Short mmCIF file of C-alpha atoms in Angstrom, two decimals:
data_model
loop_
_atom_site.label_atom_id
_atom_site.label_comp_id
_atom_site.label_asym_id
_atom_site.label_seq_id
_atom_site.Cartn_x
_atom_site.Cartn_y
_atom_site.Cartn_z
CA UNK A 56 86.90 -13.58 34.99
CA UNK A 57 84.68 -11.45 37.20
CA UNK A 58 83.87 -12.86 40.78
CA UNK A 59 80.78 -11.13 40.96
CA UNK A 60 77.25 -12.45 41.55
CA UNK A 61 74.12 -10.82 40.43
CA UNK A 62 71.17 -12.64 40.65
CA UNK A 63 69.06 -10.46 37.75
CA UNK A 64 65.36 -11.81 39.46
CA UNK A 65 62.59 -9.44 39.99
CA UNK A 66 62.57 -11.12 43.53
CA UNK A 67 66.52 -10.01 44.37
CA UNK A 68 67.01 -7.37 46.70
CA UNK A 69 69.00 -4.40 44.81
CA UNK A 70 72.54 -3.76 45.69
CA UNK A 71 73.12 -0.13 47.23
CA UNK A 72 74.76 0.91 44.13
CA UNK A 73 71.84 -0.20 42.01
CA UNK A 74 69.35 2.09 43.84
CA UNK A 75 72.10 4.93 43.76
CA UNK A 76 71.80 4.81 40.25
CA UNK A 77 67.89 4.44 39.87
CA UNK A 78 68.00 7.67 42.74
CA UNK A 79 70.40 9.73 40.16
CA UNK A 80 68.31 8.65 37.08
CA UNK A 81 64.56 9.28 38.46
CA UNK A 82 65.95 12.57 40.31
CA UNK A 83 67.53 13.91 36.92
CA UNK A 84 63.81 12.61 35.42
CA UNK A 85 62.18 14.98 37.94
CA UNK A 86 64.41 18.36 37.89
CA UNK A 87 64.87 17.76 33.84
CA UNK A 88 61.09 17.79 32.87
CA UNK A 89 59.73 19.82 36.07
CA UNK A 90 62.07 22.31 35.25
CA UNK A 91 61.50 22.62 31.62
CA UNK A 92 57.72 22.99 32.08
CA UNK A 93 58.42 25.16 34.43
CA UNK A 94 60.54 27.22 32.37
CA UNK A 95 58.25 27.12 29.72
CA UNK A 96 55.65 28.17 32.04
CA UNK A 97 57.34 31.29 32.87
CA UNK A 98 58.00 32.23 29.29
CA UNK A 99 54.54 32.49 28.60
CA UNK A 100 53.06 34.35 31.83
CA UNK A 101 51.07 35.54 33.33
CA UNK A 102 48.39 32.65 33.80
CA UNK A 103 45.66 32.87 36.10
CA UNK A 104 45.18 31.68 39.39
CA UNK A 105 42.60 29.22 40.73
CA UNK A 106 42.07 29.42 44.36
CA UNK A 107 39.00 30.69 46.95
CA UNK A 108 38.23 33.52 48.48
CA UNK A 109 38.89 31.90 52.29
CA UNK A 110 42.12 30.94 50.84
CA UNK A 111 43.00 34.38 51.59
CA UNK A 112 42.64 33.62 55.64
CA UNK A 113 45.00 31.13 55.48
CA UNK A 114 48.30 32.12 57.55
CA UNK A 115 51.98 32.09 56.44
CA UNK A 116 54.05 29.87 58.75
CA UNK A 117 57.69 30.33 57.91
CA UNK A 118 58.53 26.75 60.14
CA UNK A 119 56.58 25.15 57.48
CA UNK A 120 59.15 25.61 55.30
CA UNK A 121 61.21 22.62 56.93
CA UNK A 122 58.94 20.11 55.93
CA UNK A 123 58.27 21.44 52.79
CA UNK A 124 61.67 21.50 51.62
CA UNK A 125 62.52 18.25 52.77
CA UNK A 126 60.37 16.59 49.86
CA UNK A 127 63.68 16.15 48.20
CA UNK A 128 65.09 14.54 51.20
CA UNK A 129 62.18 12.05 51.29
CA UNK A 130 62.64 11.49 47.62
CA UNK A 131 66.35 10.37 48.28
CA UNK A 132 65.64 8.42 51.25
CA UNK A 133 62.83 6.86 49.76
CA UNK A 134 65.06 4.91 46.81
CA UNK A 135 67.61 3.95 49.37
CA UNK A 136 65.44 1.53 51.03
CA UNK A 137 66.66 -2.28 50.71
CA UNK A 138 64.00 -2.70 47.73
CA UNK A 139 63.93 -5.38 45.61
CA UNK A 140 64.19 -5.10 42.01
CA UNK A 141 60.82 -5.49 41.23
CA UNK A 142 59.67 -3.00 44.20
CA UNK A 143 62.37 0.34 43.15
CA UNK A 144 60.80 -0.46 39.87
CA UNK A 145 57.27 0.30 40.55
CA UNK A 146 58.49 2.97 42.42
CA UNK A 147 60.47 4.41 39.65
CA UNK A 148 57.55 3.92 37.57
CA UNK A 149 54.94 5.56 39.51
CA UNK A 150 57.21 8.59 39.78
CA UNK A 151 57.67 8.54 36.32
CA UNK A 152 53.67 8.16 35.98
CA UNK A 153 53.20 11.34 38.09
CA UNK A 154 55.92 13.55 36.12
CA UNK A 155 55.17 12.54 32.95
CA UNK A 156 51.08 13.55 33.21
CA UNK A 157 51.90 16.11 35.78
CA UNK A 158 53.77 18.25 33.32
CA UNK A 159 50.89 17.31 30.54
CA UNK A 160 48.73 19.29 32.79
CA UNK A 161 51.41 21.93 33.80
CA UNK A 162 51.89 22.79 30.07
CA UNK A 163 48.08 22.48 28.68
CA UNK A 164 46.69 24.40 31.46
CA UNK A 165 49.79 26.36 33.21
CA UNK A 166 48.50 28.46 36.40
CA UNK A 167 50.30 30.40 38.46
CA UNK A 168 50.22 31.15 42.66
CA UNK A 169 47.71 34.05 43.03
CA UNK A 170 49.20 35.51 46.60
CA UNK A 171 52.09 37.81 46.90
CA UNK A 172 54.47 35.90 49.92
CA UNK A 173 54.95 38.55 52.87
CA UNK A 174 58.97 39.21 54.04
CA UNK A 175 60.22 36.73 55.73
CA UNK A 176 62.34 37.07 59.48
CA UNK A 177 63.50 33.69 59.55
CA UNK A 178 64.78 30.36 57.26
CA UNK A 179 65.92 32.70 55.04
CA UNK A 180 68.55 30.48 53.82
CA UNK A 181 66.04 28.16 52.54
CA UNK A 182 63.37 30.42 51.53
CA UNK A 183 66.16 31.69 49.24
CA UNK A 184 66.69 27.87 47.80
CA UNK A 185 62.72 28.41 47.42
CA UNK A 186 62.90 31.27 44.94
CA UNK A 187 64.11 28.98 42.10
CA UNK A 188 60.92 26.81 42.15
CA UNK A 189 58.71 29.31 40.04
CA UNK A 190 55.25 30.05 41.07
CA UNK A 191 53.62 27.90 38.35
CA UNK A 192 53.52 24.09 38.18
CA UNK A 193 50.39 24.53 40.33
CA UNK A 194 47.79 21.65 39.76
CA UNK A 195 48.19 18.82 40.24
CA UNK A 196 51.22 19.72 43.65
CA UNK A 197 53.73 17.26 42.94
CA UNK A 198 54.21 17.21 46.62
CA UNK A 199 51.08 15.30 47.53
CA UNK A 200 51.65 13.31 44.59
CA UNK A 201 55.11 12.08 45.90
CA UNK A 202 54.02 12.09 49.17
CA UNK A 203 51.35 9.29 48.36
CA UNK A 204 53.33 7.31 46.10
CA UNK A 205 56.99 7.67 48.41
CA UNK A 206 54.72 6.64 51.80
CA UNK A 207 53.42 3.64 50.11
CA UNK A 208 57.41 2.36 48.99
CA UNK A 209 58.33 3.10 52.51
CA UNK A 210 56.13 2.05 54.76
CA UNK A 211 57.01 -2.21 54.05
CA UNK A 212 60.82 -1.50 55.13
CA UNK A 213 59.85 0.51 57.76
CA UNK A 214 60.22 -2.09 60.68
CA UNK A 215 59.18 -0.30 63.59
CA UNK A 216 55.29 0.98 63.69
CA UNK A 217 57.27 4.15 65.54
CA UNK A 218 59.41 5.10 62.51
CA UNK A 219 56.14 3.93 60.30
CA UNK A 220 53.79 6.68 62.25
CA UNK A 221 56.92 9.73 61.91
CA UNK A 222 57.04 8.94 58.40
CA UNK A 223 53.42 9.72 58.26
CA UNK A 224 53.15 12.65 60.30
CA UNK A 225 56.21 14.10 58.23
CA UNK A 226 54.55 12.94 54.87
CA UNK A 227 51.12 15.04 56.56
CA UNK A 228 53.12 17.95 57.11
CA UNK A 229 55.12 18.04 53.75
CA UNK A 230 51.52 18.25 52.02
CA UNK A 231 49.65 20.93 54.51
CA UNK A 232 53.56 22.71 54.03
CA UNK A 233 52.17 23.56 50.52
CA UNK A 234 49.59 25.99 51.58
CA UNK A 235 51.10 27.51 55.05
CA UNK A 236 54.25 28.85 52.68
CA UNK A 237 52.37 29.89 49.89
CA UNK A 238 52.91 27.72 46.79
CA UNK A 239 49.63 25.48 46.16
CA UNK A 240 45.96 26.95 46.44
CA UNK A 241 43.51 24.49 47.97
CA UNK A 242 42.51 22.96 44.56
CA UNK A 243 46.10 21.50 43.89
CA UNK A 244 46.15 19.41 46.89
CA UNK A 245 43.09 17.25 46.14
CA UNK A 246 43.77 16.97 42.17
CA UNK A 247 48.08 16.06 43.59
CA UNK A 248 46.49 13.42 45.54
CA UNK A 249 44.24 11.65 42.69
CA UNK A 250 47.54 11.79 40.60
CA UNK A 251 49.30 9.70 43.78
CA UNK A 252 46.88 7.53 44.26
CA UNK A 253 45.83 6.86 40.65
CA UNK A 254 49.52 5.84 40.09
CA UNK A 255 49.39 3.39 42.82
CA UNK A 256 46.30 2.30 41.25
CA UNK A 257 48.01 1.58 37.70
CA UNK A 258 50.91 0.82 38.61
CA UNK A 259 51.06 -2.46 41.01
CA UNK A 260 53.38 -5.06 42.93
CA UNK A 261 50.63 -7.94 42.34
CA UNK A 262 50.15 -6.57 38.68
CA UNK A 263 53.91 -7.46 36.59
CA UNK A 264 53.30 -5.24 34.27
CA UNK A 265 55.11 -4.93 31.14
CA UNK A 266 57.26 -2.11 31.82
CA UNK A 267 58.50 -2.61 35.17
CA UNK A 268 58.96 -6.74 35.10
CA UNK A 269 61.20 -7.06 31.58
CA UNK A 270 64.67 -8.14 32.32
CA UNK A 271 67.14 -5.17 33.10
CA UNK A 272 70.29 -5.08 35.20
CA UNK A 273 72.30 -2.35 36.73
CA UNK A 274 74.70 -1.74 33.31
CA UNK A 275 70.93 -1.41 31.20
CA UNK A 276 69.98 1.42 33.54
CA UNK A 277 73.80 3.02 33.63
CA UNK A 278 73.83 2.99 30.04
CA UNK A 279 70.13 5.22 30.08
CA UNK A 280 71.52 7.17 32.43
CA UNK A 281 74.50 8.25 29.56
CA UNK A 282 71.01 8.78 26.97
CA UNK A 283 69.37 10.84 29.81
CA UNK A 284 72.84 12.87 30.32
CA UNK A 285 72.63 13.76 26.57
CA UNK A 286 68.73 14.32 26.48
CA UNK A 287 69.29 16.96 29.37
CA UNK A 288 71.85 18.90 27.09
CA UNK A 289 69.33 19.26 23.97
CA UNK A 290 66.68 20.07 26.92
CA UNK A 291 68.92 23.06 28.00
CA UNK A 292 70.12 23.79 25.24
CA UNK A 293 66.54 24.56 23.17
CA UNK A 294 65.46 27.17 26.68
CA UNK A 295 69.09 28.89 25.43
CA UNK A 296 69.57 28.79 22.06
CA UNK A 297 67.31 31.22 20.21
CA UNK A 298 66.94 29.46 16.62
CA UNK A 299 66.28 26.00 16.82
CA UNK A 300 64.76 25.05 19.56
CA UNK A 301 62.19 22.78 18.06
CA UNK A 302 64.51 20.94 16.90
CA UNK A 303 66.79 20.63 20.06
CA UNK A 304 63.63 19.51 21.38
CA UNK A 305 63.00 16.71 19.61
CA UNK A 306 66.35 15.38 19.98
CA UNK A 307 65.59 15.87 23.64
CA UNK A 308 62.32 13.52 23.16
CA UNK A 309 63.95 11.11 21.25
CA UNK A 310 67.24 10.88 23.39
CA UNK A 311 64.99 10.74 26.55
CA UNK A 312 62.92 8.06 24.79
CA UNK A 313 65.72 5.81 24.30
CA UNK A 314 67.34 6.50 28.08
CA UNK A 315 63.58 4.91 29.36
CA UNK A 316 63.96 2.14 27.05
CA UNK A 317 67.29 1.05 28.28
CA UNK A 318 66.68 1.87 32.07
CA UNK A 319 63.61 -0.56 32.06
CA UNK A 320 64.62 -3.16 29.48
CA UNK A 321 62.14 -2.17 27.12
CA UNK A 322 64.14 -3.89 23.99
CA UNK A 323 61.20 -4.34 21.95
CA UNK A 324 59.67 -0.71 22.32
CA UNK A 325 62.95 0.21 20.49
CA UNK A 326 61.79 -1.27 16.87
CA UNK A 327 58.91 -3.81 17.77
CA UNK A 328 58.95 -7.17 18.70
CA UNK A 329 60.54 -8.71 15.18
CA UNK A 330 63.31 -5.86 15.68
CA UNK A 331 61.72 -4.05 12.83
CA UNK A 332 61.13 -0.24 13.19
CA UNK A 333 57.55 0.91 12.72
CA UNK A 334 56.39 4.43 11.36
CA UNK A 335 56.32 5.30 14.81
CA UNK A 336 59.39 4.09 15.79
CA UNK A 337 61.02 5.92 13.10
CA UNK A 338 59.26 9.23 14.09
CA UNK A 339 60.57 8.91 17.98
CA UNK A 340 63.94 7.15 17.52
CA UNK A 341 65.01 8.89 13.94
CA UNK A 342 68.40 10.93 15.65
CA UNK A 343 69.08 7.68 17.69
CA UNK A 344 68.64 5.24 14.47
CA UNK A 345 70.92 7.81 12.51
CA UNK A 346 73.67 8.70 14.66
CA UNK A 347 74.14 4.97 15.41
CA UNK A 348 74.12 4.37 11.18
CA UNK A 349 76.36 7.08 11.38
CA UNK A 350 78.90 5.47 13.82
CA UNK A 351 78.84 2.06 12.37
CA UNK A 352 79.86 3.86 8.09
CA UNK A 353 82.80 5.29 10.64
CA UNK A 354 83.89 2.39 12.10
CA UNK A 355 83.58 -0.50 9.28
CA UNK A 356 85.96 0.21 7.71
CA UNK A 357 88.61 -0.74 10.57
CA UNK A 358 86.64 -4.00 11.05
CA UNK A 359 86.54 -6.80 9.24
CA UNK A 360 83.38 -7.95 7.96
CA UNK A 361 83.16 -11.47 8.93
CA UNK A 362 84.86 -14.83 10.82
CA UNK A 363 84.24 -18.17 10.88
CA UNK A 364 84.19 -19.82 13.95
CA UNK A 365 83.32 -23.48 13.48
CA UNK A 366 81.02 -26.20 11.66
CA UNK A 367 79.28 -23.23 9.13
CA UNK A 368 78.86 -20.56 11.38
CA UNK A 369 80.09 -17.18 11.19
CA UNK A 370 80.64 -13.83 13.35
CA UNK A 371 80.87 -10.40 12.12
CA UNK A 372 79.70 -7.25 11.95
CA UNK A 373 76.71 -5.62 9.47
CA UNK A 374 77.33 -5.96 6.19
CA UNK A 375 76.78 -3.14 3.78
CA UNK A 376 75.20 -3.91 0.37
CA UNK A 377 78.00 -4.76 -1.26
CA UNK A 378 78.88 -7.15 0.92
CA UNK A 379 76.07 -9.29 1.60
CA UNK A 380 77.91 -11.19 -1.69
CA UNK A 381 79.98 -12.69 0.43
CA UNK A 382 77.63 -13.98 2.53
CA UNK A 383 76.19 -15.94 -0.09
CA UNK A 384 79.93 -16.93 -1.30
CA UNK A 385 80.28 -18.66 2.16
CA UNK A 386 76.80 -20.24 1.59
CA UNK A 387 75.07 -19.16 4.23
CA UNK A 388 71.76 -19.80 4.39
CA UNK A 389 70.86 -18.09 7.85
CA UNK A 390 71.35 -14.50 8.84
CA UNK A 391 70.73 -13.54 12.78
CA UNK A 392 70.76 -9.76 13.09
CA UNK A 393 71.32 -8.17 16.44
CA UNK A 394 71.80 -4.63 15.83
CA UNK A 395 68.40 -3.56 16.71
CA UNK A 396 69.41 0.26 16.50
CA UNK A 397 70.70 -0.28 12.84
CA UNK A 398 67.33 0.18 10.91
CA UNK A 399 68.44 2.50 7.88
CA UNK A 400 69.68 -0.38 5.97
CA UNK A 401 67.20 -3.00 4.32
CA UNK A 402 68.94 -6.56 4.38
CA UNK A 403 69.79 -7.85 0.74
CA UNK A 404 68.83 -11.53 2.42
CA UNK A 405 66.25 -13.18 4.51
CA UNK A 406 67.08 -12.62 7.77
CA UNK A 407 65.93 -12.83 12.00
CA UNK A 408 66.81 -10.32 13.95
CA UNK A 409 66.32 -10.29 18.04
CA UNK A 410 65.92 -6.70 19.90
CA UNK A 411 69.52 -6.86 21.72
CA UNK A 412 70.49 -3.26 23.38
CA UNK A 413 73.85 -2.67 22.73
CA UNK A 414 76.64 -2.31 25.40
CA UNK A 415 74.00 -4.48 28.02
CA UNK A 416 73.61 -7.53 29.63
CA UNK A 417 71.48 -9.95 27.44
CA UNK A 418 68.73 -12.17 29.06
CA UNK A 419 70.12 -15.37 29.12
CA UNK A 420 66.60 -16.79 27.85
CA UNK A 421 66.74 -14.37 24.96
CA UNK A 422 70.32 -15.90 24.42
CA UNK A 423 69.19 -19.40 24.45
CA UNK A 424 66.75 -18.43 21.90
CA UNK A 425 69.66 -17.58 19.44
CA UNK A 426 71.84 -20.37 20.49
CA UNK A 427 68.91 -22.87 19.66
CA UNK A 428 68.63 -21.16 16.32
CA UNK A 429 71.96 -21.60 15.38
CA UNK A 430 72.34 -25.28 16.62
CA UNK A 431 69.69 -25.67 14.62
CA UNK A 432 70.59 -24.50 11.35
CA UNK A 433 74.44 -24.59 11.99
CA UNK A 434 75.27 -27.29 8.76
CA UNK A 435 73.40 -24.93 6.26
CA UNK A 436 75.53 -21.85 7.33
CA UNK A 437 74.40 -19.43 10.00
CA UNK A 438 76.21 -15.68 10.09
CA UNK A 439 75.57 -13.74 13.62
CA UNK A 440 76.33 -10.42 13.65
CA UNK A 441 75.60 -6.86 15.51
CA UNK A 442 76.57 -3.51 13.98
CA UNK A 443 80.39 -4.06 14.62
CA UNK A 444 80.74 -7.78 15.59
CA UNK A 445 82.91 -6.78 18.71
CA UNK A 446 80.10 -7.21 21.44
CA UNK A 447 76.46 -8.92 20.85
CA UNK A 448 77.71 -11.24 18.27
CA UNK A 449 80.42 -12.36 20.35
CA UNK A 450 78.14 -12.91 22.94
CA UNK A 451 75.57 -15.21 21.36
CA UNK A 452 78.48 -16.93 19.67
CA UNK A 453 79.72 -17.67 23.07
CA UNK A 454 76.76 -18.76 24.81
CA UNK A 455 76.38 -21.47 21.32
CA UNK A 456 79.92 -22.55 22.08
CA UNK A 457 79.01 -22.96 26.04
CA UNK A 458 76.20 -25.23 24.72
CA UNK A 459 78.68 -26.77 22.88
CA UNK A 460 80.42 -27.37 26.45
CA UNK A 461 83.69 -24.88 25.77
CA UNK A 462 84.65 -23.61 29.23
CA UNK A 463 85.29 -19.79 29.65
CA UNK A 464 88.74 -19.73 29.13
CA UNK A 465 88.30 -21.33 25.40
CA UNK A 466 85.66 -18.96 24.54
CA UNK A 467 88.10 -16.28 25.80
CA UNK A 468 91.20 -17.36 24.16
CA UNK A 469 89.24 -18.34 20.90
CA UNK A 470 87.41 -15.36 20.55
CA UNK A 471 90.68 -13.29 21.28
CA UNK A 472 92.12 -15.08 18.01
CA UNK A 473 88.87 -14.54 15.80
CA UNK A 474 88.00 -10.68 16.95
CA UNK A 475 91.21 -9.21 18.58
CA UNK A 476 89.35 -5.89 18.96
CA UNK A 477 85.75 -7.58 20.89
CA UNK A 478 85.17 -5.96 24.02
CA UNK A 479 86.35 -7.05 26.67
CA UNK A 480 84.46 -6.04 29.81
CA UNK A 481 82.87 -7.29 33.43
CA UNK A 482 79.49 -7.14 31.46
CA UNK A 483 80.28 -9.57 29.33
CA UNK A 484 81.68 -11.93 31.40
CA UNK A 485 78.43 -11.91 33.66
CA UNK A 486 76.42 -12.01 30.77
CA UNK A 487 78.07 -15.44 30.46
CA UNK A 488 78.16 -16.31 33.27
CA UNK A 489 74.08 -15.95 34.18
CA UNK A 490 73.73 -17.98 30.65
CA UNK A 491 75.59 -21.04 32.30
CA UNK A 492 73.48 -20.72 35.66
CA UNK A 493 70.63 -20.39 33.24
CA UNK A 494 71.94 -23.95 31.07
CA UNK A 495 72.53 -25.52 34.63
CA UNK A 496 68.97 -24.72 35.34
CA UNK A 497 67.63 -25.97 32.17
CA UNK A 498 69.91 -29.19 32.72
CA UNK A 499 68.55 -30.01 36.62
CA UNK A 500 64.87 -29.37 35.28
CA UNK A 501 65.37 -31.73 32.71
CA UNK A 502 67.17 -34.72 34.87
CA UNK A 503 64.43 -34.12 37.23
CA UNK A 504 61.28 -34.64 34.92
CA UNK A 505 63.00 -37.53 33.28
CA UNK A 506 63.62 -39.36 36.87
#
C-alpha cells in the first residue's frame, strides 16, 4: 500500500507537483484558446482599429519589451507560489474567467493594432518571439487583465513589503509595456483592467463558490489535463484541415468541456445531479458519452458481467439489455450505477446512480453515501457496478467492506479473487485510505457527542 498522505481540504497547502500541473493545464488553457481566436482573427482581416489621434505621439521604447514579455514569466511564477488548494483554485478560475470572455470579445468584435512598428536596433531576439502574437486580440489586453488578477494571488505569499512593492512596479510596467511597443491602443488598457478586476470581483476566497470548492485532487486534474491534450488536437486540427472543421470544432468544445469538469471536480455538470444527462448535456458531452459507449461494447465482452461478494451484494460491470435478466435471476432488488459517462443505454430496472468520474479519486463522503445505501438494502440484493466493474465498483465495494471492518489487505486479496483484472493503482489505494480517515472521523465525532 501507498505511504503517501494527501490531505484533499480546501485549507491544505498544494504540493509543488500539484501547482506544476494546474501551471501546465491553465497555460495550455491560455495559448489553446488565445491562439485559436487569434488565428481566427487573422483569417478574417482586416478589422479596424480603435485608438486616438494623440495615440500617435506616443513613443516606441524597445526596453519596454522586457517587461512586456515577461507576462509569461509572471504567469509561471505566479502558480508556483505555496497556495493552498482553495487559493490556486480561484486563481485558476479567474484566469479561466478572463480567457474565456476575453476571446468572446476577441471573436464578436475582432480589432486589429492600427500603427505600423518602426525597425528595431536592439532586443531583436525577443521582438522576433513577438512576431507570433498577431496584431489582433486587442480589447480587452490580456496583459492588464493578468496583471490584476496574478498581483492579487501574489501579493499574500509575498513576505517582504520589498519583494511586495517590485512585484508592483514590474506588474506597472508589464501594463504601460503594452503601449510603448506597440500592441494595445489606449482603449484596451482600461476595458483589460475591468475584465481583472471584475474577475476578482466574481470570483472570491470568502465566496466558496461552486466551481472552485467541489472536491478534486491532483489525479482529477491530471486526468483533464489528458481531455485538454486531446481537445488541443481537434483545436489544431479544424485551423488545418480544410473540410470539416466545424466538426473538429465541436469535438474540441466538447473534449475541452469535459477536461474543466474533471480539473475542478465538477461531477455533476457532467449529467446533472441524479447522474442523468439533460438535453444539454447531451448537446456538449455527445463525442465524450459515445466514445466511452463505444469503449465499454469493446471491452465487455472480456469481462464478466457480475460477482458476488457477500450477504446479497454484487459487483460488476454495466449490463447490456440482455443481461439485466440476470440481475433479476440473482434477485436483486437494488441497482447502484456509477458510470456517469455511460448515458446511451436506458436501464431495464429501477436504478440510483451517483456522478463518479472515472479513473479519480472519489470523495470519501460521496463514498459513504453508497456504502450507507448498500448496508441498507444489502438482504434484498444490491448490484454495484461502473461501466467495466474493474475500478469505481471496486471501490465503493471496498469502502462497504471497510465499514464492515475488513482491513486493507482482505479487501486486496478478496477483491484480487473476485475481479483479477480491477485496477490496481496508488489512486485507489488513497482513495481508501482518505475513506478510513474519513470513518475514523465519523467514529471520534460520534464517541464525543455521546460522552
Amino acid at each position: 500500500m501507498s505511504a503517501y498522505r494527501f490531505d484533499p481540504a480546501l485549507e491544505a497547502v498544494t504540493a509543488p507537483k500539484e501547482r506544476i500541473v494546474w501551471l501546465i493545464f491553465m497555460g495550455i488553457v491560455f495559448f489553446l484558446l488565445y491562439g485559436a481566436s487569434n488565428q481566427f482573427a487573422a483569417i478574417t482581416a482586416p478589422h479596424i482599429s480603435l485608438f486616438m489621434s494623440w495615440e500617435r505621439d506616443i513613443p516606441f521604447i524597445e526596453s519596454f519589451i522586457v517587461p512586456y514579455m515577461s507576462s509569461d514569466l509572471m504567469f509561471v511564477i505566479a502558480f508556483l507560489l505555496p497556495y493552498t488548494r482553495l487559493e490556486i483554485r480561484i486563481l485558476a478560475a479567474r484566469v479561466l474567467f478572463i480567457v474565456f470572455f476575453s476571446i468572446i470579445i476577441f471573436a464578436l468584435f475582432p480589432l486589429q493594432f492600427g500603427f505600423e512598428k518602426p525597425k528595431v536596433e536592439s532586443y531583436n531576439l525577443l521582438f522576433t518571439a513577438l512576431q507570433a502574437d498577431l496584431p489582433f486580440n486587442q480589447l480587452p489586453s490580456l496583459h492588464i487583465s493578468f496583471a490584476i488578477v496574478l498581483y492579487a494571488s501574489m501579493k499574500r505569499h509575498l513576505k517582504n513589503s520589498i519583494v511586495r512593492l517590485i512585484a508592483l512596479v514590474w506588474f506597472s510596467l508589464i501594463a504601460l509595456s503594452t503601449l510603448f511597443v506597440y500592441q494595445h491602443h489606449f482603449i484596451d488598457l482600461p476595458t483589460g483592467a475591468f475584465m481583472g478586476l471584475l474577475a476578482l470581483f466574481i470570483i472570491k476566497k470568502d465566496q466558496k463558490s461552486f466551481f472552485v470548492s467541489q472536491f478534486s485532487t491532483p489525479r482529477s486534474l491530471k486526468m483533464g489535463l489528458y481531455f485538454l491534450t486531446a481537445a488541443s488536437v481537434f483545436m489544431i486540427l479544424s485551423f488545418t484541415v480544410e473540410h470539416g472543421m466545424a466538426i473538429l470544432f465541436y469535438l474540441f468544445i466538447s473534449l475541452f468541456s469535459v477536461a474543466l469538469v474533471y480539473a475542478f471536480g465538477l461531477n455533476n455538470l457532467l449529467a446533472g445531479k441524479d447522474a442523468r444527462a439533460s438535453l444539454l448535456h447531451w448537446i456538449i458531452f455527445f463525442p465524450y458519452f459515445l466514445g466511452s459507449r463505444l469503449s465499454w461494447m469493446y471491452f465487455k465482452r472480456k469481462i464478466d458481467l457480475m460477482t458476488k461478494v457477500k450477504d446479497n451484494v454484487y459487483l460488476g460491470r454495466l449490463p447490456s439489455a440482455k443481461e439485466y435478466s440476470k440481475i433479476k435471476d440473482n434477485n436483486i432488488a437494488h441497482i447502484i450505477n456509477l458510470a456517469t459517462e455511460q448515458q446511451w443505454q436506458k436501464p431495464f430496472q429501477e436504478e440510483i446512480r451517483f456522478p463518479y468520474l472515472d479513473q479519480t479519486i472519489q470523495a470519501p463522503h460521496a463514498l459513504h453515501q453508497g456504502v450507507l445505501l448498500i448496508e441498507a438494502n444489502k438482504e434484498n440484493g444490491v448490484y454495484v457496478h461502473c461501466a467495466l466493474g474493474l475500478s469505481r465498483s471496486v471501490l465503493l465495494i471496498s469502502a462497504w467492506l471497510l465499514y464492515q471492518k475488513y482491513t486493507l489487505a482482505e479487501i486486496d486479496t478478496l477483491m484480487a479473487k473476485l475481479r483479477p483484472a480491477y485496477v490496481r493503482s496508488a489512486y485507489m489505494d488513497l482513495t481508501l485510505k482518505l475513506y478510513m480517515g474519513y470513518l475514523e472521523d465519523e467514529h471520534t465525532q460520534s464517541f464525543n457527542k455521546n460522552t
